[in-house]
Coordinates of C-alpha atoms and ligand atoms in Angstrom, one line a residue:
M23 CA -20.3 -5.1 18.1
T24 CA -19.6 -8.8 17.6
N25 CA -16.7 -9.6 15.3
Y26 CA -15.2 -6.2 15.7
P27 CA -12.2 -6.3 18.1
D28 CA -11.4 -3.9 20.9
I29 CA -8.9 -1.3 19.6
E30 CA -6.0 -0.7 21.9
L31 CA -2.5 0.7 21.8
Y32 CA 0.3 -1.8 22.1
I33 CA 3.5 -0.5 23.8
D34 CA 6.3 -2.5 25.2
G35 CA 4.5 -5.8 24.9
R36 CA 1.3 -4.6 26.7
W37 CA -2.1 -3.6 25.5
K38 CA -3.5 -0.2 26.6
R39 CA -7.0 1.2 26.4
A40 CA -7.6 4.9 26.1
S41 CA -10.3 7.2 25.0
G42 CA -10.4 8.4 21.4
V43 CA -12.5 8.7 18.3
P44 CA -15.2 6.5 16.8
V45 CA -14.6 4.0 14.0
I46 CA -17.4 4.1 11.4
N47 CA -18.7 1.3 9.3
P48 CA -18.8 2.7 5.7
A49 CA -21.7 0.4 4.7
D50 CA -24.2 1.8 7.1
E51 CA -22.4 4.7 8.9
S52 CA -22.9 2.9 12.3
V53 CA -20.2 3.2 15.0
L54 CA -18.1 0.0 15.3
G55 CA -15.9 1.0 18.2
T56 CA -13.4 3.5 19.5
V57 CA -9.8 4.0 18.4
P58 CA -7.6 5.3 21.2
T59 CA -5.5 8.5 21.0
A60 CA -1.9 8.1 22.1
T61 CA -0.6 10.8 24.4
K62 CA 3.0 12.3 24.2
S63 CA 3.8 10.1 27.2
D64 CA 2.6 7.0 25.3
L65 CA 4.8 8.0 22.4
D66 CA 7.8 8.4 24.7
D67 CA 7.1 5.0 26.1
A68 CA 6.9 3.5 22.6
L69 CA 10.2 5.2 21.7
A70 CA 12.0 3.8 24.8
A71 CA 10.5 0.4 24.2
A72 CA 11.6 0.4 20.5
E73 CA 15.1 1.2 21.6
R74 CA 15.2 -1.6 24.1
G75 CA 13.4 -3.9 21.7
F76 CA 16.0 -3.1 19.0
A77 CA 18.9 -4.0 21.4
I78 CA 17.3 -7.4 22.0
W79 CA 16.1 -8.1 18.5
R80 CA 19.3 -7.3 16.6
K81 CA 21.1 -9.8 18.8
T82 CA 18.5 -12.5 18.3
S83 CA 19.7 -15.0 15.7
P84 CA 18.1 -14.6 12.3
A85 CA 16.9 -18.2 12.5
K86 CA 15.0 -17.5 15.8
R87 CA 13.6 -14.2 14.4
S88 CA 12.4 -16.0 11.3
Q89 CA 10.7 -18.7 13.5
I90 CA 8.7 -16.1 15.5
I91 CA 7.7 -14.2 12.4
L92 CA 6.6 -17.3 10.6
K93 CA 4.6 -18.4 13.7
A94 CA 2.8 -15.0 13.6
A95 CA 1.9 -15.6 10.0
G96 CA 0.6 -19.1 10.8
L97 CA -1.7 -17.6 13.5
I98 CA -3.0 -15.0 11.1
R99 CA -3.8 -17.8 8.6
Q100 CA -5.8 -19.6 11.3
R101 CA -7.7 -16.4 12.2
V102 CA -8.4 -15.2 8.6
D103 CA -12.2 -15.5 8.8
D104 CA -12.6 -13.3 11.9
M105 CA -10.0 -10.9 10.6
A106 CA -11.8 -10.6 7.2
T107 CA -15.1 -9.9 8.8
A108 CA -13.6 -7.1 10.9
M109 CA -11.9 -5.7 7.8
T110 CA -15.1 -5.6 5.8
L111 CA -16.9 -3.9 8.7
E112 CA -14.3 -1.1 9.0
Q113 CA -13.1 -0.7 5.4
G114 CA -16.0 -1.9 3.3
K115 CA -14.3 -4.2 0.8
P116 CA -16.1 -7.4 -0.2
I117 CA -15.4 -10.2 2.3
E118 CA -13.6 -12.4 -0.3
Q119 CA -11.2 -9.5 -1.1
A120 CA -10.6 -9.0 2.6
R121 CA -9.7 -12.7 3.0
L122 CA -7.3 -12.4 0.0
E123 CA -5.7 -9.2 1.4
I124 CA -5.0 -11.0 4.7
L125 CA -3.7 -14.1 3.0
R126 CA -1.5 -12.0 0.7
G127 CA -0.3 -10.2 3.9
C128 CA 0.7 -13.6 5.2
D129 CA 2.6 -14.4 1.9
I130 CA 4.5 -11.1 2.4
I131 CA 5.3 -11.9 6.1
E132 CA 6.5 -15.4 5.2
W133 CA 8.6 -14.3 2.3
D134 CA 10.3 -11.6 4.3
A135 CA 10.9 -13.9 7.2
T136 CA 12.8 -16.4 5.0
E137 CA 14.6 -13.6 3.0
G138 CA 15.8 -12.2 6.4
L139 CA 18.0 -15.4 6.6
R140 CA 19.7 -14.3 3.4
L141 CA 20.7 -10.7 4.1
Y142 CA 24.2 -11.5 3.0
G143 CA 27.0 -9.0 2.9
R144 CA 30.0 -9.5 0.7
V145 CA 33.8 -9.6 0.7
I146 CA 35.5 -7.2 -1.8
P147 CA 38.7 -8.4 -3.5
S148 CA 41.6 -6.4 -2.2
E149 CA 45.4 -6.3 -1.9
E150 CA 47.0 -8.9 0.3
G151 CA 46.9 -8.2 4.0
I152 CA 43.6 -6.2 3.8
R153 CA 40.1 -7.5 3.8
H154 CA 37.1 -5.3 2.9
T155 CA 33.9 -6.9 4.3
V156 CA 30.5 -5.3 3.6
L157 CA 28.0 -6.1 6.4
R158 CA 24.2 -5.6 6.0
Q159 CA 23.1 -4.4 9.4
P160 CA 19.6 -3.5 10.6
I161 CA 19.2 0.3 10.4
G162 CA 17.5 0.7 13.8
P163 CA 14.0 1.6 15.2
V164 CA 11.6 2.4 12.4
A165 CA 8.6 4.8 12.4
A166 CA 5.9 3.5 10.1
F167 CA 2.7 5.1 8.9
S168 CA 0.1 2.9 7.1
P169 CA -3.1 4.0 5.3
W170 CA -6.8 2.9 5.4
N171 CA -7.2 1.2 2.1
F172 CA -5.2 -2.0 3.0
P173 CA -5.7 -2.2 6.8
M174 CA -3.7 -5.4 7.2
S175 CA -1.4 -5.9 4.2
S176 CA 0.1 -2.4 4.2
P177 CA 1.1 -2.6 7.9
A178 CA 2.2 -6.2 7.4
R179 CA 4.6 -5.1 4.7
K180 CA 6.2 -2.6 7.0
V181 CA 6.3 -4.8 10.1
A182 CA 7.6 -7.8 8.2
G183 CA 10.3 -5.8 6.4
A184 CA 11.5 -4.2 9.7
L185 CA 11.4 -7.3 11.8
S186 CA 12.9 -9.6 9.2
S187 CA 15.9 -7.3 8.9
G188 CA 16.4 -7.1 12.7
C189 CA 14.8 -3.7 13.3
S190 CA 12.2 -2.7 15.8
I191 CA 9.2 -0.6 14.8
I192 CA 6.6 1.8 16.0
L193 CA 3.6 1.5 13.7
K194 CA 1.0 4.3 13.5
A195 CA -1.8 2.6 11.6
S196 CA -4.9 4.2 10.2
E197 CA -7.4 5.5 12.7
E198 CA -10.2 4.8 10.2
T199 CA -9.4 1.1 9.8
P200 CA -7.5 0.2 12.9
A201 CA -8.6 -3.5 13.4
G202 CA -6.4 -4.9 10.7
A203 CA -3.3 -3.6 12.4
V204 CA -4.5 -4.6 15.9
Q205 CA -5.1 -8.2 14.8
L206 CA -1.7 -8.2 13.0
V207 CA 0.1 -7.1 16.1
R208 CA -1.9 -9.5 18.3
A209 CA -0.5 -12.4 16.2
F210 CA 3.1 -11.3 16.7
H211 CA 2.4 -10.9 20.5
D212 CA 0.9 -14.4 20.6
A213 CA 3.8 -15.8 18.6
G214 CA 6.2 -14.7 21.4
L215 CA 7.8 -11.5 19.9
P216 CA 9.9 -9.9 22.7
P217 CA 8.4 -6.7 24.2
G218 CA 9.3 -3.4 22.5
V219 CA 10.2 -4.9 19.1
L220 CA 6.8 -4.0 17.7
N221 CA 4.7 -1.1 19.0
L222 CA 1.3 0.1 17.8
V223 CA -0.1 3.6 18.3
F224 CA -3.0 5.7 17.0
G225 CA -4.0 9.3 17.4
N226 CA -3.6 12.5 15.5
P227 CA -1.5 11.6 12.4
A228 CA 0.2 14.9 12.1
E229 CA 1.0 15.2 15.8
I230 CA 2.4 11.7 15.9
S231 CA 4.6 12.0 12.8
S232 CA 6.0 15.4 13.8
Y233 CA 6.8 14.0 17.2
L234 CA 8.4 10.7 16.1
I235 CA 10.4 11.7 13.0
P236 CA 12.8 14.1 14.8
Q237 CA 13.6 11.7 17.6
S238 CA 17.2 10.5 17.5
S239 CA 16.3 6.9 18.2
I240 CA 14.2 6.7 15.0
R241 CA 16.4 5.8 12.1
L242 CA 14.0 5.2 9.2
I243 CA 10.6 6.5 8.2
T244 CA 8.2 4.5 6.0
F245 CA 4.9 6.0 4.8
T246 CA 2.1 4.9 2.5
G247 CA -0.4 7.5 1.6
S248 CA -1.0 10.7 -0.4
I249 CA 1.6 12.6 -2.3
P250 CA 1.2 15.9 -0.3
V251 CA 1.5 14.2 3.1
G252 CA 4.4 12.1 1.8
K253 CA 6.2 15.2 0.6
S254 CA 5.8 17.0 3.9
L255 CA 7.0 13.9 5.9
A256 CA 10.0 13.5 3.5
E257 CA 10.8 17.2 4.0
M258 CA 10.7 16.8 7.8
A259 CA 12.8 13.6 7.6
G260 CA 15.3 15.4 5.5
R261 CA 15.7 18.1 8.1
Y262 CA 16.8 15.4 10.6
M263 CA 18.8 13.4 7.9
K264 CA 16.5 10.4 8.2
P265 CA 16.1 8.0 5.2
V266 CA 12.5 7.4 4.0
I267 CA 10.5 4.8 2.1
M268 CA 7.6 6.6 0.4
E269 CA 4.8 4.7 -1.3
L270 CA 2.6 7.5 -2.6
G271 CA -0.2 8.0 -5.0
G272 CA -0.5 6.9 -8.6
H273 CA -2.7 7.5 -11.7
A274 CA -2.0 4.3 -13.6
P275 CA -2.2 4.3 -17.4
V276 CA -3.5 1.2 -19.2
I277 CA -2.4 1.0 -22.8
V278 CA -4.6 -1.3 -24.9
C279 CA -3.1 -2.2 -28.3
D280 CA -5.2 -3.2 -31.3
D281 CA -3.7 -6.7 -31.4
V282 CA -5.7 -7.9 -28.3
D283 CA -9.4 -8.9 -28.0
P284 CA -11.3 -5.8 -26.7
L285 CA -14.0 -7.8 -25.0
T286 CA -11.8 -10.0 -22.8
T287 CA -9.5 -7.0 -22.1
A288 CA -12.5 -4.9 -21.0
T289 CA -13.8 -7.7 -18.7
A290 CA -10.3 -8.0 -17.1
S291 CA -10.3 -4.2 -16.7
V292 CA -13.6 -4.2 -14.8
T293 CA -12.2 -6.7 -12.4
G294 CA -9.0 -4.7 -12.0
K295 CA -10.7 -1.4 -11.6
S296 CA -13.4 -2.5 -9.1
R297 CA -10.9 -4.1 -6.7
N298 CA -11.2 -2.3 -3.4
A299 CA -13.6 0.1 -5.2
G300 CA -10.6 1.7 -7.0
Q301 CA -9.1 2.9 -3.7
V302 CA -5.8 1.5 -4.6
C303 CA -2.6 3.4 -5.5
V304 CA -2.1 1.0 -8.4
S305 CA -5.7 1.1 -9.6
P306 CA -5.9 1.1 -13.4
T307 CA -7.4 4.6 -14.3
R308 CA -6.4 6.1 -17.6
F309 CA -7.2 3.7 -20.4
F310 CA -5.6 4.6 -23.7
V311 CA -7.1 2.4 -26.4
Q312 CA -6.0 2.1 -30.0
E313 CA -8.7 3.7 -32.3
S314 CA -9.7 0.6 -34.2
I315 CA -10.9 -1.3 -31.1
Y316 CA -11.8 1.8 -29.0
Q317 CA -15.6 1.7 -29.5
K318 CA -15.9 -2.0 -28.8
F319 CA -13.7 -1.7 -25.7
A320 CA -15.5 1.3 -24.3
D321 CA -19.0 -0.3 -24.8
S322 CA -18.1 -3.6 -23.3
F323 CA -16.3 -1.9 -20.4
A324 CA -19.5 0.1 -19.7
E325 CA -21.7 -3.0 -20.0
K326 CA -19.7 -5.1 -17.6
A327 CA -19.3 -2.2 -15.2
S328 CA -23.1 -1.7 -15.0
Q329 CA -23.5 -5.4 -14.2
L330 CA -21.3 -5.3 -11.1
R331 CA -23.1 -6.0 -7.8
V332 CA -22.5 -3.2 -5.4
G333 CA -23.5 -3.5 -1.8
N334 CA -22.5 -4.4 1.8
G335 CA -19.3 -6.4 1.5
L336 CA -20.4 -8.9 4.1
D337 CA -22.9 -10.3 1.5
P338 CA -20.7 -12.7 -0.4
K339 CA -22.6 -12.0 -3.6
M340 CA -21.4 -8.4 -3.7
Q341 CA -18.5 -7.6 -6.1
M342 CA -17.8 -4.1 -4.9
G343 CA -18.4 -2.6 -1.4
P344 CA -18.9 1.0 -0.3
L345 CA -16.1 3.6 -0.5
A346 CA -14.2 3.7 2.8
N347 CA -15.3 7.2 3.9
S348 CA -17.5 10.1 3.0
R349 CA -14.4 12.1 1.6
R350 CA -14.2 9.7 -1.3
I351 CA -17.9 10.2 -2.2
D352 CA -17.4 13.9 -2.2
A353 CA -14.3 13.5 -4.4
M354 CA -16.1 11.2 -6.9
E355 CA -19.0 13.5 -7.3
A356 CA -16.8 16.5 -7.9
F357 CA -14.6 14.7 -10.4
V358 CA -17.6 13.4 -12.4
A359 CA -19.3 16.9 -12.4
D360 CA -16.1 18.6 -13.6
A361 CA -15.5 16.0 -16.3
K362 CA -19.1 16.2 -17.6
S363 CA -18.9 20.0 -17.7
K364 CA -15.7 19.7 -19.8
G365 CA -17.4 17.3 -22.3
A366 CA -16.7 13.8 -21.0
R367 CA -19.4 11.2 -21.7
V368 CA -20.7 9.1 -18.8
L369 CA -21.0 5.5 -20.2
A370 CA -21.8 3.8 -16.8
G371 CA -22.5 4.9 -13.2
G372 CA -21.8 8.5 -12.4
S373 CA -23.7 9.2 -9.2
R374 CA -24.0 8.0 -5.6
I375 CA -26.2 4.9 -4.8
G376 CA -28.6 5.7 -2.0
N377 CA -27.8 8.0 0.9
R378 CA -26.9 5.7 3.7
G379 CA -23.5 4.1 3.4
Y380 CA -20.8 5.4 1.0
F381 CA -21.8 3.5 -2.1
F382 CA -20.7 4.7 -5.5
P383 CA -20.9 2.6 -8.7
L384 CA -18.0 1.8 -11.1
T385 CA -18.1 4.8 -13.4
V386 CA -16.9 4.8 -16.9
L387 CA -16.1 8.2 -18.5
A388 CA -15.3 8.3 -22.2
D389 CA -13.6 10.9 -24.4
V390 CA -12.4 12.8 -21.3
P391 CA -10.6 16.0 -22.2
D392 CA -7.1 16.5 -20.9
D393 CA -8.2 19.6 -18.9
A394 CA -10.8 17.6 -16.9
R395 CA -9.4 17.5 -13.3
V396 CA -9.6 13.7 -13.1
M397 CA -7.2 13.3 -16.0
S398 CA -4.4 14.7 -13.8
E399 CA -5.6 14.3 -10.2
E400 CA -5.7 10.8 -8.7
P401 CA -9.4 9.8 -8.3
F402 CA -8.6 7.1 -5.7
G403 CA -12.1 5.6 -6.3
P404 CA -14.1 3.7 -8.9
L405 CA -13.6 6.0 -11.9
A406 CA -12.2 4.7 -15.2
L407 CA -11.3 7.1 -18.0
V408 CA -11.4 5.7 -21.5
N409 CA -9.8 7.6 -24.4
P410 CA -8.7 6.7 -27.9
V411 CA -5.1 6.9 -29.2
R412 CA -3.7 6.6 -32.7
D413 CA -0.7 4.5 -32.0
L414 CA 1.8 3.4 -29.4
D415 CA 3.8 6.7 -29.6
E416 CA 0.7 8.7 -28.6
A417 CA -0.2 6.1 -25.9
I418 CA 3.3 6.2 -24.3
E419 CA 3.4 10.0 -24.5
K420 CA 0.1 10.3 -22.7
A421 CA 1.0 7.6 -20.2
N422 CA 4.1 9.6 -19.2
S423 CA 2.5 13.0 -19.2
L424 CA 1.7 13.2 -15.5
P425 CA 4.1 13.6 -12.5
Y426 CA 2.9 10.2 -11.2
G427 CA 4.9 7.0 -11.9
L428 CA 3.7 4.1 -9.7
A429 CA 2.0 1.3 -11.7
G430 CA 1.3 1.0 -15.4
Y431 CA -0.4 -1.7 -17.5
A432 CA -0.4 -2.6 -21.1
F433 CA -2.2 -5.2 -23.2
T434 CA -0.5 -6.5 -26.4
R435 CA 0.5 -9.7 -28.1
S436 CA 3.5 -8.1 -29.7
A437 CA 6.9 -8.8 -28.2
G438 CA 8.2 -5.7 -29.9
N439 CA 5.5 -3.5 -28.3
A440 CA 6.1 -5.1 -24.9
D441 CA 9.8 -4.4 -25.2
R442 CA 9.2 -0.7 -26.0
L443 CA 6.7 -0.4 -23.2
A444 CA 9.1 -2.0 -20.7
N445 CA 11.8 0.5 -21.8
E446 CA 9.7 3.7 -22.1
V447 CA 6.8 3.8 -19.6
E448 CA 7.9 5.8 -16.6
V449 CA 6.6 3.7 -13.7
G450 CA 8.1 1.6 -10.9
N451 CA 5.8 -1.4 -11.8
L452 CA 4.6 -2.3 -15.3
S453 CA 2.3 -5.3 -15.8
I454 CA 1.7 -6.6 -19.3
N455 CA -1.5 -8.5 -20.1
H456 CA -2.7 -8.7 -16.5
F457 CA -3.5 -6.4 -13.5
V458 CA -1.3 -7.8 -10.7
A459 CA 1.1 -5.0 -9.8
S460 CA 3.0 -6.5 -6.9
L461 CA 3.8 -9.8 -5.1
A462 CA 5.7 -10.6 -2.0
E463 CA 8.9 -11.4 -4.0
T464 CA 8.8 -8.4 -6.3
P465 CA 10.0 -4.9 -5.5
F466 CA 7.2 -2.4 -5.4
G467 CA 7.4 1.4 -5.5
G468 CA 7.3 4.5 -7.6
V469 CA 9.2 7.0 -9.7
K470 CA 8.6 10.8 -10.0
D471 CA 6.0 12.1 -7.4
S472 CA 4.9 8.5 -6.6
G473 CA 7.8 8.2 -4.2
Y474 CA 11.0 6.4 -3.7
G475 CA 12.3 3.3 -1.9
R476 CA 10.9 -0.1 -2.5
E477 CA 8.7 -2.5 -0.5
G478 CA 8.8 -6.2 -1.2
G479 CA 11.4 -8.4 -2.8
T480 CA 15.1 -8.4 -1.8
E481 CA 15.2 -4.6 -2.4
G482 CA 12.4 -4.1 0.2
L483 CA 14.4 -5.8 3.0
Q484 CA 17.6 -4.0 2.0
G485 CA 15.8 -0.7 2.7
Y486 CA 15.8 -1.6 6.4
T487 CA 19.5 -2.1 6.5
V488 CA 22.7 -0.1 6.2
A489 CA 25.7 -1.4 4.3
K490 CA 28.7 -1.1 6.5
N491 CA 32.2 -1.6 5.1
V492 CA 34.7 -3.0 7.5
S493 CA 38.2 -2.6 6.2
H494 CA 40.6 -4.8 8.1
K495 CA 44.4 -4.6 7.7
M496 CA 46.1 -7.7 9.1
I497 CA 49.0 -7.2 11.5
P498 CA 51.8 -9.4 10.3
P499 CA 52.8 -12.1 12.8
Ligands
LIG17 P1 -4.9 12.3 3.4 O1 -3.9 12.9 2.5 O2 -5.5 13.2 4.5 O3 -4.3 11.1 4.2 C1 -3.6 10.0 3.5 C2 -3.0 9.1 4.6 O4 -2.0 9.8 5.3 C3 -4.0 8.7 5.7 O5 -3.7 7.3 6.0 C4 -3.7 9.6 6.9 O6 -3.9 9.0 8.1 C5 -2.2 9.8 6.7 N1 -1.8 11.1 7.2 C6 -2.3 12.3 6.9 N2 -1.6 13.3 7.4 C7 -0.5 12.7 8.0 C8 0.6 13.2 8.7 N3 0.8 14.6 8.9 N4 1.5 12.4 9.3 C9 1.3 11.0 9.1 N5 0.3 10.5 8.4 C10 -0.6 11.3 7.9 O7 -6.0 11.8 2.5 P2 -7.2 10.8 2.7 O8 -8.5 11.5 2.4 O9 -7.1 9.9 3.9 O10 -6.9 9.8 1.5 C11 -7.1 10.3 0.2 C12 -5.8 10.4 -0.6 O11 -4.7 9.7 0.0 C13 -6.0 9.7 -1.9 O12 -6.3 10.6 -2.9 C14 -4.7 9.0 -2.2 O13 -3.9 9.7 -3.1 C15 -4.0 8.9 -0.9 N6 -3.8 7.5 -0.4 C16 -2.9 6.8 -1.0 C17 -2.7 5.5 -0.5 C18 -1.7 4.6 -1.1 O14 -1.8 3.4 -1.0 N7 -0.6 5.2 -1.7 C19 -3.5 5.0 0.6 C20 -4.4 5.9 1.2 C21 -4.6 7.1 0.7

């Protein structure tokens, strides 16, 4: 298929073809290509390459490392149109969102590349004749696992974090949306990255993670995906005393106070919820709206949601593409049926569009009882749950009532409310009066079951380092 690249493994600076499983276009269920399955011997090659790559890369000057990484980002910027088309083909999101994801991935790579120049240690004041110096050293070869919802920017975060800190990496990207990672890796190859520093594999996720994590050469695990898988990988990493960065699921609350305009807030909410068809760990999901503006908010949310143009993401007029796979359709149908049976009202959407391609409309459910499954299980799709609350106390209590704690949102003009929300909402990322949850320069990650460790910002790079204290007693002359 034109515009869809060959999908290959990348080990020790060389591309390798292999047989594997088909990649499906979610807009029409056609086959785009084949994603290769790595064998044990491929994984052994990748491990040996990552060790050799680390030995080279850690000794490469930070300035040279930064130059190569920035060059890769520049190549990606030149290739954004082709990459965006491949992403829409394999993942479904509208082409403009695919472009933005790739450009945002470049922002992340570039920010990390320059921050890598500033991974300073420190000198601790001490008694005369002794100097305590804290060095920030790269932790070592990283095993990274990235998901299908952000085929380029999620791997980019992991690759940029590792490489900018002086680590090598074996990336196992999503088998369902492999082109984003292949094109990312190709840019690093073309930018002159030494062999072994970056390796890319695909295959059976459970087999690969259970093979790589115990290996003594692997020093850090980073995973983005579901909470159950994250817990099982963290457990395995714990058995081998490996640190982990876990970016897991969320069930983001949105607190809408009665001092904001319900219509403009509802319009912004439709844009925020429809991004990537809601298949985003920070997607706004549980809307808690103060009673006096509840009806207006819910009605205009439903009206704007019904007006969204849903279709093939390659058509630039479309505002929402298909869901990425048939599992998400099954999940949406089950959540909606369960919520309706418990008394929720469907204000917009509610059932699959057509039967070829995985299209599902932005669905607004109102007055959703707490015992509806979707109130406590992450929908990871285009479902918005709108419920009234009396006051800020009740809103905060409901926002904090689940074991998730990734992103949260609030809309208010009151500095007093904003201060309370900042202190009391149990999330890693709170956005007030907008829906942007993370940027290259800000730390991103969760609390509670949503994970630990941070990606992005200074904290993100520090996760790929160890602080080593060197205590040096001077020998008198
Ligand atoms: P899933 O739990 O089967 O897989 C989630 C991700 O983990 C996939 O990318 C998969 O390839 C990977 N994976 C699965 N088992 C693995 C293993 N043993 N070792 C390494 N990687 C493994 O679910 P799914 O149907 O693919 O996705 C649906 C759920 O996943 C959603 O409900 C959502 O909670 C979660 N998810 C979260 C994110 C995120 O950004 N945090 C991204 C994608 C999926």
